[in-house]
Amino acid sequence: MSNFAGLGLYSNDNNYLTNEPFNHLTNSVLDRSRIFPGNLREKGGKSISFDPEIDKREIDRRKQRAKKLRQSAWWQRKVAKGVCYYCERKVDPGELTMDHVVPLARGGKSTKGNLVPACKDCNNKKKYLLPIEWDEYLKGLAVRKS
């Protein structure tokens, strides 16, 4: 279990951001990862940085591209199947969200190869995780279910 269990995240100017525990992340993952936009620190003072090469304007452009793709026939075919990419649960197509496999804040782009339909539950839990980090989390869930 991570030393971050149960701790919330705070911005460098002490604004409270979230109280969601990071039990599923190991210290080594947090040490090498850039998880959230801006320079953040968790309550114990450990810094977690955002990729400084991606500015807000670039993220806004990538979001606009995703918005256009969401209206495309390609995306409509993807969600029509009604299956979450991560948990593979059957979901009403209208309940599926567009998820960036590699999050925008972690350097991902709004391209067909980086966008997948995800149920709201999976999308909310994944947040800014990279595929390797999310895969570790999903494997942990599978072990607990069996």
CSV table of N, CA and C in Angstrom, one decimal:
chain,number,residue,atom,x,y,z
A,1,MET,N,0.8,-1.2,0.0
A,1,MET,CA,0.0,0.0,0.0
A,1,MET,C,0.9,1.2,0.0
A,2,SER,N,0.4,2.2,-0.6
A,2,SER,CA,1.2,3.5,-0.8
A,2,SER,C,1.2,4.3,0.5
A,3,ASN,N,2.2,5.1,0.7
A,3,ASN,CA,2.2,6.0,1.8
A,3,ASN,C,1.2,7.1,1.6
A,4,PHE,N,0.7,7.2,0.4
A,4,PHE,CA,-0.3,8.3,0.1
A,4,PHE,C,-1.7,7.9,0.5
A,5,ALA,N,-1.9,6.7,1.0
A,5,ALA,CA,-3.3,6.3,1.3
A,5,ALA,C,-4.0,7.3,2.2
A,6,GLY,N,-5.2,7.7,1.7
A,6,GLY,CA,-6.0,8.5,2.5
A,6,GLY,C,-5.7,10.0,2.5
A,7,LEU,N,-4.6,10.4,1.9
A,7,LEU,CA,-4.2,11.8,1.8
A,7,LEU,C,-4.8,12.5,0.7
A,8,GLY,N,-5.2,13.7,0.8
A,8,GLY,CA,-5.7,14.5,-0.2
A,8,GLY,C,-4.6,15.2,-1.0
A,9,LEU,N,-4.9,15.8,-2.1
A,9,LEU,CA,-3.9,16.6,-2.8
A,9,LEU,C,-4.2,18.1,-2.7
A,10,TYR,N,-3.1,18.8,-2.6
A,10,TYR,CA,-3.2,20.3,-2.4
A,10,TYR,C,-2.3,20.9,-3.4
A,11,SER,N,-2.7,22.1,-3.9
A,11,SER,CA,-1.9,22.8,-4.9
A,11,SER,C,-0.8,23.5,-4.0
A,12,ASN,N,0.2,24.0,-4.7
A,12,ASN,CA,1.3,24.6,-4.0
A,12,ASN,C,0.9,25.8,-3.1
A,13,ASP,N,-0.2,26.4,-3.5
A,13,ASP,CA,-0.7,27.6,-2.7
A,13,ASP,C,-1.8,27.1,-1.7
A,14,ASN,N,-1.7,25.8,-1.4
A,14,ASN,CA,-2.5,25.2,-0.3
A,14,ASN,C,-4.0,25.1,-0.6
A,15,ASN,N,-4.4,25.3,-1.9
A,15,ASN,CA,-5.8,25.0,-2.2
A,15,ASN,C,-6.1,23.6,-2.3
A,16,TYR,N,-7.2,23.1,-1.6
A,16,TYR,CA,-7.5,21.7,-1.5
A,16,TYR,C,-8.1,21.3,-2.9
A,17,LEU,N,-7.6,20.1,-3.4
A,17,LEU,CA,-8.0,19.7,-4.7
A,17,LEU,C,-8.8,18.4,-4.7
A,18,THR,N,-8.4,17.4,-3.9
A,18,THR,CA,-9.2,16.2,-3.8
A,18,THR,C,-8.8,15.4,-2.6
A,19,ASN,N,-9.8,14.6,-2.1
A,19,ASN,CA,-9.5,13.8,-1.0
A,19,ASN,C,-9.5,12.3,-1.4
A,20,GLU,N,-9.5,12.1,-2.7
A,20,GLU,CA,-9.5,10.7,-3.1
A,20,GLU,C,-8.2,10.0,-2.8
A,21,PRO,N,-8.2,8.9,-2.1
A,21,PRO,CA,-7.0,8.2,-1.7
A,21,PRO,C,-6.3,7.6,-3.0
A,22,PHE,N,-5.0,7.5,-2.9
A,22,PHE,CA,-4.2,6.9,-4.0
A,22,PHE,C,-3.7,5.5,-3.5
A,23,ASN,N,-4.5,4.7,-2.9
A,23,ASN,CA,-4.1,3.4,-2.4
A,23,ASN,C,-3.6,2.5,-3.5
A,24,HIS,N,-4.2,2.7,-4.7
A,24,HIS,CA,-3.8,1.8,-5.8
A,24,HIS,C,-2.5,2.2,-6.5
A,25,LEU,N,-1.9,3.3,-6.1
A,25,LEU,CA,-0.6,3.7,-6.7
A,25,LEU,C,0.5,3.4,-5.7
A,26,THR,N,1.6,2.9,-6.3
A,26,THR,CA,2.8,2.7,-5.4
A,26,THR,C,3.6,3.9,-5.4
A,27,ASN,N,4.4,4.0,-4.4
A,27,ASN,CA,5.3,5.2,-4.3
A,27,ASN,C,6.2,5.3,-5.5
A,28,SER,N,6.7,4.2,-6.0
A,28,SER,CA,7.5,4.3,-7.2
A,28,SER,C,6.8,4.9,-8.4
A,29,VAL,N,5.5,4.5,-8.6
A,29,VAL,CA,4.7,5.1,-9.7
A,29,VAL,C,4.6,6.6,-9.5
A,30,LEU,N,4.2,7.0,-8.3
A,30,LEU,CA,4.1,8.4,-8.0
A,30,LEU,C,5.4,9.1,-8.2
A,31,ASP,N,6.5,8.5,-7.8
A,31,ASP,CA,7.8,9.2,-7.9
A,31,ASP,C,8.2,9.4,-9.3
A,32,ARG,N,7.8,8.5,-10.2
A,32,ARG,CA,8.2,8.7,-11.6
A,32,ARG,C,7.2,9.3,-12.5
A,33,SER,N,6.0,9.5,-12.0
A,33,SER,CA,4.9,10.0,-12.8
A,33,SER,C,4.6,11.5,-12.7
A,34,ARG,N,4.0,12.0,-13.7
A,34,ARG,CA,3.6,13.4,-13.7
A,34,ARG,C,2.1,13.3,-13.9
A,35,ILE,N,1.4,13.4,-12.8
A,35,ILE,CA,0.0,13.0,-12.8
A,35,ILE,C,-1.0,14.1,-13.0
A,36,PHE,N,-0.9,15.3,-12.4
A,36,PHE,CA,-1.9,16.3,-12.5
A,36,PHE,C,-1.4,17.6,-13.1
A,37,PRO,N,-2.3,18.4,-13.7
A,37,PRO,CA,-1.9,19.7,-14.2
A,37,PRO,C,-1.4,20.6,-13.1
A,38,GLY,N,-0.4,21.4,-13.4
A,38,GLY,CA,0.2,22.3,-12.5
A,38,GLY,C,1.2,21.6,-11.6
A,39,ASN,N,1.8,22.3,-10.7
A,39,ASN,CA,2.7,21.7,-9.7
A,39,ASN,C,1.8,21.5,-8.5
A,40,LEU,N,1.7,20.3,-8.1
A,40,LEU,CA,0.9,19.9,-6.9
A,40,LEU,C,1.8,19.2,-5.9
A,41,ARG,N,1.3,19.2,-4.7
A,41,ARG,CA,1.9,18.4,-3.7
A,41,ARG,C,0.9,17.7,-2.9
A,42,GLU,N,1.2,16.5,-2.4
A,42,GLU,CA,0.2,15.8,-1.5
A,42,GLU,C,0.4,16.4,-0.1
A,43,LYS,N,-0.4,16.0,0.8
A,43,LYS,CA,-0.5,16.6,2.1
A,43,LYS,C,0.9,16.5,2.8
A,44,GLY,N,1.6,15.4,2.6
A,44,GLY,CA,2.9,15.2,3.2
A,44,GLY,C,4.0,16.0,2.6
A,45,GLY,N,3.8,16.8,1.6
A,45,GLY,CA,4.8,17.6,1.0
A,45,GLY,C,5.5,17.1,-0.3
A,46,LYS,N,5.1,15.9,-0.7
A,46,LYS,CA,5.7,15.3,-1.9
A,46,LYS,C,5.2,15.9,-3.2
A,47,SER,N,6.0,16.4,-4.0
A,47,SER,CA,5.6,17.1,-5.3
A,47,SER,C,5.2,16.1,-6.3
A,48,ILE,N,4.2,16.5,-7.1
A,48,ILE,CA,3.8,15.7,-8.2
A,48,ILE,C,3.6,16.7,-9.4
A,49,SER,N,4.4,16.6,-10.4
A,49,SER,CA,4.5,17.6,-11.5
A,49,SER,C,3.7,17.3,-12.7
A,50,PHE,N,3.3,18.3,-13.4
A,50,PHE,CA,2.6,18.2,-14.7
A,50,PHE,C,3.7,18.4,-15.8
A,51,ASP,N,3.5,17.8,-17.0
A,51,ASP,CA,4.4,18.0,-18.1
A,51,ASP,C,4.4,19.5,-18.5
A,52,PRO,N,5.5,20.2,-18.2
A,52,PRO,CA,5.5,21.6,-18.5
A,52,PRO,C,5.5,22.0,-20.0
A,53,GLU,N,5.7,21.0,-20.8
A,53,GLU,CA,5.8,21.2,-22.3
A,53,GLU,C,4.4,21.4,-22.9
A,54,ILE,N,3.4,21.0,-22.1
A,54,ILE,CA,2.0,21.1,-22.6
A,54,ILE,C,1.3,22.3,-21.9
A,55,ASP,N,1.1,23.4,-22.7
A,55,ASP,CA,0.4,24.5,-22.0
A,55,ASP,C,-1.1,24.4,-22.2
A,56,LYS,N,-1.8,25.3,-21.5
A,56,LYS,CA,-3.2,25.3,-21.5
A,56,LYS,C,-3.8,25.5,-22.9
A,57,ARG,N,-3.2,26.3,-23.7
A,57,ARG,CA,-3.8,26.5,-25.1
A,57,ARG,C,-3.7,25.2,-25.9
A,58,GLU,N,-2.6,24.5,-25.7
A,58,GLU,CA,-2.4,23.2,-26.4
A,58,GLU,C,-3.5,22.2,-25.9
A,59,ILE,N,-3.7,22.1,-24.7
A,59,ILE,CA,-4.7,21.2,-24.1
A,59,ILE,C,-6.1,21.6,-24.6
A,60,ASP,N,-6.4,22.9,-24.7
A,60,ASP,CA,-7.7,23.4,-25.2
A,60,ASP,C,-7.8,23.0,-26.7
A,61,ARG,N,-6.7,23.1,-27.5
A,61,ARG,CA,-6.8,22.6,-28.9
A,61,ARG,C,-7.1,21.1,-29.0
A,62,ARG,N,-6.5,20.4,-28.1
A,62,ARG,CA,-6.7,18.9,-28.1
A,62,ARG,C,-8.1,18.6,-27.7
A,63,LYS,N,-8.6,19.3,-26.8
A,63,LYS,CA,-10.0,19.1,-26.3
A,63,LYS,C,-11.0,19.4,-27.5
A,64,GLN,N,-10.7,20.5,-28.2
A,64,GLN,CA,-11.6,20.9,-29.4
A,64,GLN,C,-11.5,19.8,-30.4
A,65,ARG,N,-10.4,19.2,-30.7
A,65,ARG,CA,-10.2,18.1,-31.6
A,65,ARG,C,-11.1,16.9,-31.1
A,66,ALA,N,-11.0,16.6,-29.8
A,66,ALA,CA,-11.8,15.5,-29.3
A,66,ALA,C,-13.3,15.8,-29.5
A,67,LYS,N,-13.7,17.0,-29.3
A,67,LYS,CA,-15.1,17.4,-29.4
A,67,LYS,C,-15.6,17.1,-30.9
A,68,LYS,N,-14.7,17.5,-31.8
A,68,LYS,CA,-15.1,17.2,-33.3
A,68,LYS,C,-15.2,15.7,-33.5
A,69,LEU,N,-14.2,15.0,-33.0
A,69,LEU,CA,-14.3,13.5,-33.2
A,69,LEU,C,-15.5,12.9,-32.5
A,70,ARG,N,-15.9,13.4,-31.4
A,70,ARG,CA,-17.1,12.9,-30.7
A,70,ARG,C,-18.3,13.0,-31.6
A,71,GLN,N,-18.4,13.9,-32.5
A,71,GLN,CA,-19.5,14.1,-33.4
A,71,GLN,C,-19.4,13.3,-34.7
A,72,SER,N,-18.2,12.6,-34.9
A,72,SER,CA,-18.0,11.9,-36.1
A,72,SER,C,-18.7,10.6,-36.2
A,73,ALA,N,-18.8,10.1,-37.4
A,73,ALA,CA,-19.4,8.8,-37.6
A,73,ALA,C,-18.5,7.7,-37.0
A,74,TRP,N,-17.2,7.9,-37.1
A,74,TRP,CA,-16.3,7.0,-36.4
A,74,TRP,C,-16.6,6.8,-35.0
A,75,TRP,N,-16.8,7.9,-34.2
A,75,TRP,CA,-17.1,7.8,-32.8
A,75,TRP,C,-18.5,7.2,-32.6
A,76,GLN,N,-19.4,7.5,-33.4
A,76,GLN,CA,-20.8,7.0,-33.2
A,76,GLN,C,-20.8,5.5,-33.4
A,77,ARG,N,-20.0,5.0,-34.3
A,77,ARG,CA,-19.9,3.5,-34.4
A,77,ARG,C,-19.2,2.9,-33.2
A,78,LYS,N,-18.2,3.5,-32.6
A,78,LYS,CA,-17.5,3.0,-31.4
A,78,LYS,C,-18.5,2.9,-30.3
A,79,VAL,N,-19.3,3.9,-30.0
A,79,VAL,CA,-20.1,3.9,-28.9
A,79,VAL,C,-21.4,3.1,-29.1
A,80,ALA,N,-21.8,2.9,-30.4
A,80,ALA,CA,-23.0,2.1,-30.7
A,80,ALA,C,-22.9,0.7,-30.2
A,81,LYS,N,-21.7,0.2,-30.0
A,81,LYS,CA,-21.5,-1.2,-29.5
A,81,LYS,C,-21.9,-1.3,-28.0
A,82,GLY,N,-21.8,-0.1,-27.3
A,82,GLY,CA,-22.2,-0.1,-25.9
A,82,GLY,C,-21.3,-0.9,-25.0
A,83,VAL,N,-20.0,-0.9,-25.3
A,83,VAL,CA,-19.1,-1.7,-24.4
A,83,VAL,C,-18.0,-0.8,-23.9
A,84,CYS,N,-17.8,-0.8,-22.6
A,84,CYS,CA,-16.7,0.0,-22.0
A,84,CYS,C,-15.4,-0.7,-22.4
A,85,TYR,N,-14.4,0.1,-22.9
A,85,TYR,CA,-13.1,-0.4,-23.3
A,85,TYR,C,-12.4,-1.0,-22.1
A,86,TYR,N,-12.5,-0.5,-20.9
A,86,TYR,CA,-11.8,-0.9,-19.8
A,86,TYR,C,-12.4,-2.1,-19.0
A,87,CYS,N,-13.6,-2.0,-18.6
A,87,CYS,CA,-14.2,-3.1,-17.8
A,87,CYS,C,-15.0,-4.1,-18.7
A,88,GLU,N,-15.2,-3.7,-20.0
A,88,GLU,CA,-15.9,-4.6,-20.9
A,88,GLU,C,-17.4,-4.8,-20.6
A,89,ARG,N,-17.9,-4.0,-19.7
A,89,ARG,CA,-19.3,-4.1,-19.3
A,89,ARG,C,-20.2,-3.5,-20.5
A,90,LYS,N,-21.3,-4.1,-20.6
A,90,LYS,CA,-22.3,-3.6,-21.6
A,90,LYS,C,-23.0,-2.4,-20.9
A,91,VAL,N,-23.0,-1.3,-21.7
A,91,VAL,CA,-23.5,0.0,-21.1
A,91,VAL,C,-24.4,0.6,-22.2
A,92,ASP,N,-25.4,1.3,-21.8
A,92,ASP,CA,-26.2,2.1,-22.8
A,92,ASP,C,-25.2,3.0,-23.5
A,93,PRO,N,-25.3,3.1,-24.9
A,93,PRO,CA,-24.3,3.9,-25.6
A,93,PRO,C,-24.3,5.4,-25.2
A,94,GLY,N,-25.5,5.9,-24.8
A,94,GLY,CA,-25.5,7.3,-24.3
A,94,GLY,C,-24.8,7.5,-23.0
A,95,GLU,N,-24.5,6.4,-22.3
A,95,GLU,CA,-23.8,6.5,-21.0
A,95,GLU,C,-22.3,6.4,-21.1
A,96,LEU,N,-21.8,6.1,-22.3
A,96,LEU,CA,-20.3,6.0,-22.6
A,96,LEU,C,-19.7,7.4,-22.7
A,97,THR,N,-18.5,7.6,-22.2
A,97,THR,CA,-17.8,8.8,-22.3
A,97,THR,C,-16.6,8.6,-23.2
A,98,MET,N,-16.0,9.6,-23.7
A,98,MET,CA,-14.8,9.6,-24.5
A,98,MET,C,-13.6,9.7,-23.6
A,99,ASP,N,-12.7,8.7,-23.6
A,99,ASP,CA,-11.6,8.7,-22.7
A,99,ASP,C,-10.3,8.8,-23.5
A,100,HIS,N,-9.4,9.6,-23.1
A,100,HIS,CA,-8.0,9.6,-23.7
A,100,HIS,C,-7.2,8.5,-23.0
A,101,VAL,N,-6.8,7.5,-23.7
A,101,VAL,CA,-6.0,6.4,-23.1
A,101,VAL,C,-4.8,7.0,-22.4
A,102,VAL,N,-4.0,7.8,-23.1
A,102,VAL,CA,-3.0,8.6,-22.5
A,102,VAL,C,-3.6,10.0,-22.3
A,103,PRO,N,-3.8,10.4,-21.1
A,103,PRO,CA,-4.5,11.7,-20.8
A,103,PRO,C,-3.8,12.9,-21.4
A,104,LEU,N,-4.6,13.9,-21.8
A,104,LEU,CA,-4.1,15.1,-22.4
A,104,LEU,C,-3.0,15.7,-21.4
A,105,ALA,N,-3.3,15.7,-20.2
A,105,ALA,CA,-2.3,16.3,-19.2
A,105,ALA,C,-1.0,15.5,-19.1
A,106,ARG,N,-1.0,14.3,-19.6
A,106,ARG,CA,0.2,13.5,-19.6
A,106,ARG,C,0.8,13.4,-20.9
A,107,GLY,N,0.4,14.2,-21.9
A,107,GLY,CA,1.0,14.3,-23.2
A,107,GLY,C,0.2,13.6,-24.3
A,108,GLY,N,-1.0,13.0,-24.0
A,108,GLY,CA,-1.8,12.4,-24.9
A,108,GLY,C,-2.4,13.3,-25.9
A,109,LYS,N,-2.9,12.8,-27.1
A,109,LYS,CA,-3.5,13.6,-28.1
A,109,LYS,C,-4.9,13.1,-28.4
A,110,SER,N,-5.7,14.0,-29.0
A,110,SER,CA,-7.0,13.6,-29.4
A,110,SER,C,-7.0,13.0,-30.8
A,111,THR,N,-6.5,11.7,-30.9
A,111,THR,CA,-6.4,11.0,-32.1
A,111,THR,C,-7.2,9.7,-32.0
A,112,LYS,N,-7.6,9.1,-33.1
A,112,LYS,CA,-8.4,7.9,-33.0
A,112,LYS,C,-7.7,6.8,-32.3
A,113,GLY,N,-6.4,6.7,-32.3
A,113,GLY,CA,-5.7,5.7,-31.6
A,113,GLY,C,-5.6,5.9,-30.1
A,114,ASN,N,-5.9,7.1,-29.7
A,114,ASN,CA,-5.8,7.4,-28.2
A,114,ASN,C,-7.2,7.6,-27.6
A,115,LEU,N,-8.3,7.4,-28.3
A,115,LEU,CA,-9.6,7.7,-27.8
A,115,LEU,C,-10.4,6.4,-27.7
A,116,VAL,N,-11.0,6.1,-26.6
A,116,VAL,CA,-11.8,4.9,-26.4
A,116,VAL,C,-13.1,5.2,-25.6
A,117,PRO,N,-14.2,4.4,-25.9
A,117,PRO,CA,-15.4,4.6,-25.1
A,117,PRO,C,-15.2,4.0,-23.7
A,118,ALA,N,-15.6,4.7,-22.7
A,118,ALA,CA,-15.4,4.2,-21.3
A,118,ALA,C,-16.7,4.6,-20.5
A,119,CYS,N,-17.1,3.6,-19.7
A,119,CYS,CA,-18.3,3.9,-18.8
A,119,CYS,C,-17.8,5.0,-17.8
A,120,LYS,N,-18.8,5.8,-17.3
A,120,LYS,CA,-18.5,6.9,-16.4
A,120,LYS,C,-17.7,6.4,-15.2
A,121,ASP,N,-18.0,5.3,-14.7
A,121,ASP,CA,-17.3,4.8,-13.5
A,121,ASP,C,-15.8,4.6,-13.8
A,122,CYS,N,-15.5,3.9,-14.9
A,122,CYS,CA,-14.1,3.7,-15.2
A,122,CYS,C,-13.4,5.0,-15.6
A,123,ASN,N,-14.0,5.9,-16.3
A,123,ASN,CA,-13.4,7.1,-16.7
A,123,ASN,C,-13.1,8.0,-15.4
A,124,ASN,N,-14.0,8.0,-14.5
A,124,ASN,CA,-13.8,8.7,-13.3
A,124,ASN,C,-12.7,8.1,-12.4
A,125,LYS,N,-12.6,6.8,-12.4
A,125,LYS,CA,-11.6,6.2,-11.6
A,125,LYS,C,-10.2,6.3,-12.3
A,126,LYS,N,-10.2,6.3,-13.6
A,126,LYS,CA,-8.9,6.3,-14.3
A,126,LYS,C,-8.2,7.7,-14.2
A,127,LYS,N,-9.0,8.7,-14.3
A,127,LYS,CA,-8.5,10.1,-14.3
A,127,LYS,C,-7.3,10.3,-15.1
A,128,TYR,N,-6.2,10.6,-14.5
A,128,TYR,CA,-4.9,11.0,-15.2
A,128,TYR,C,-3.9,9.8,-15.3
A,129,LEU,N,-4.4,8.6,-15.0
A,129,LEU,CA,-3.5,7.5,-15.0
A,129,LEU,C,-3.1,7.1,-16.5
A,130,LEU,N,-1.8,6.6,-16.6
A,130,LEU,CA,-1.4,6.1,-17.8
A,130,LEU,C,-1.8,4.6,-18.0
A,131,PRO,N,-1.8,4.1,-19.1
A,131,PRO,CA,-2.2,2.7,-19.3
A,131,PRO,C,-1.6,1.7,-18.4
A,132,ILE,N,-0.3,1.8,-18.1
A,132,ILE,CA,0.4,0.9,-17.3
A,132,ILE,C,-0.1,1.0,-15.8
A,133,GLU,N,-0.3,2.2,-15.4
A,133,GLU,CA,-0.8,2.5,-14.0
A,133,GLU,C,-2.3,2.0,-13.9
A,134,TRP,N,-3.1,2.2,-14.9
A,134,TRP,CA,-4.5,1.8,-14.8
A,134,TRP,C,-4.6,0.3,-14.9
A,135,ASP,N,-3.7,-0.4,-15.7
A,135,ASP,CA,-3.7,-1.8,-15.9
A,135,ASP,C,-3.4,-2.5,-14.5
A,136,GLU,N,-2.4,-1.9,-13.8
A,136,GLU,CA,-2.1,-2.4,-12.4
A,136,GLU,C,-3.4,-2.3,-11.5
A,137,TYR,N,-4.1,-1.2,-11.6
A,137,TYR,CA,-5.3,-1.1,-10.9
A,137,TYR,C,-6.4,-2.1,-11.2
A,138,LEU,N,-6.6,-2.3,-12.5
A,138,LEU,CA,-7.6,-3.2,-13.0
A,138,LEU,C,-7.2,-4.7,-12.6
A,139,LYS,N,-6.0,-5.0,-12.7
A,139,LYS,CA,-5.5,-6.3,-12.2
A,139,LYS,C,-5.8,-6.5,-10.7
A,140,GLY,N,-5.6,-5.5,-10.0
A,140,GLY,CA,-6.0,-5.6,-8.5
A,140,GLY,C,-7.4,-5.8,-8.3
A,141,LEU,N,-8.3,-5.2,-9.1
A,141,LEU,CA,-9.7,-5.4,-9.0
A,141,LEU,C,-10.1,-6.8,-9.4
A,142,ALA,N,-9.5,-7.3,-10.4
A,142,ALA,CA,-9.8,-8.7,-10.9
A,142,ALA,C,-9.4,-9.7,-9.8
A,143,VAL,N,-8.3,-9.5,-9.1
A,143,VAL,CA,-7.9,-10.4,-8.1
A,143,VAL,C,-8.9,-10.4,-6.9
A,144,ARG,N,-9.4,-9.2,-6.6
A,144,ARG,CA,-10.3,-9.1,-5.5
A,144,ARG,C,-11.7,-9.7,-5.8
A,145,LYS,N,-12.1,-9.7,-7.1
A,145,LYS,CA,-13.3,-10.2,-7.5
A,145,LYS,C,-13.3,-11.7,-7.5
A,146,SER,N,-12.1,-12.3,-7.7
A,146,SER,CA,-12.1,-13.8,-7.8
A,146,SER,C,-11.9,-14.5,-6.5
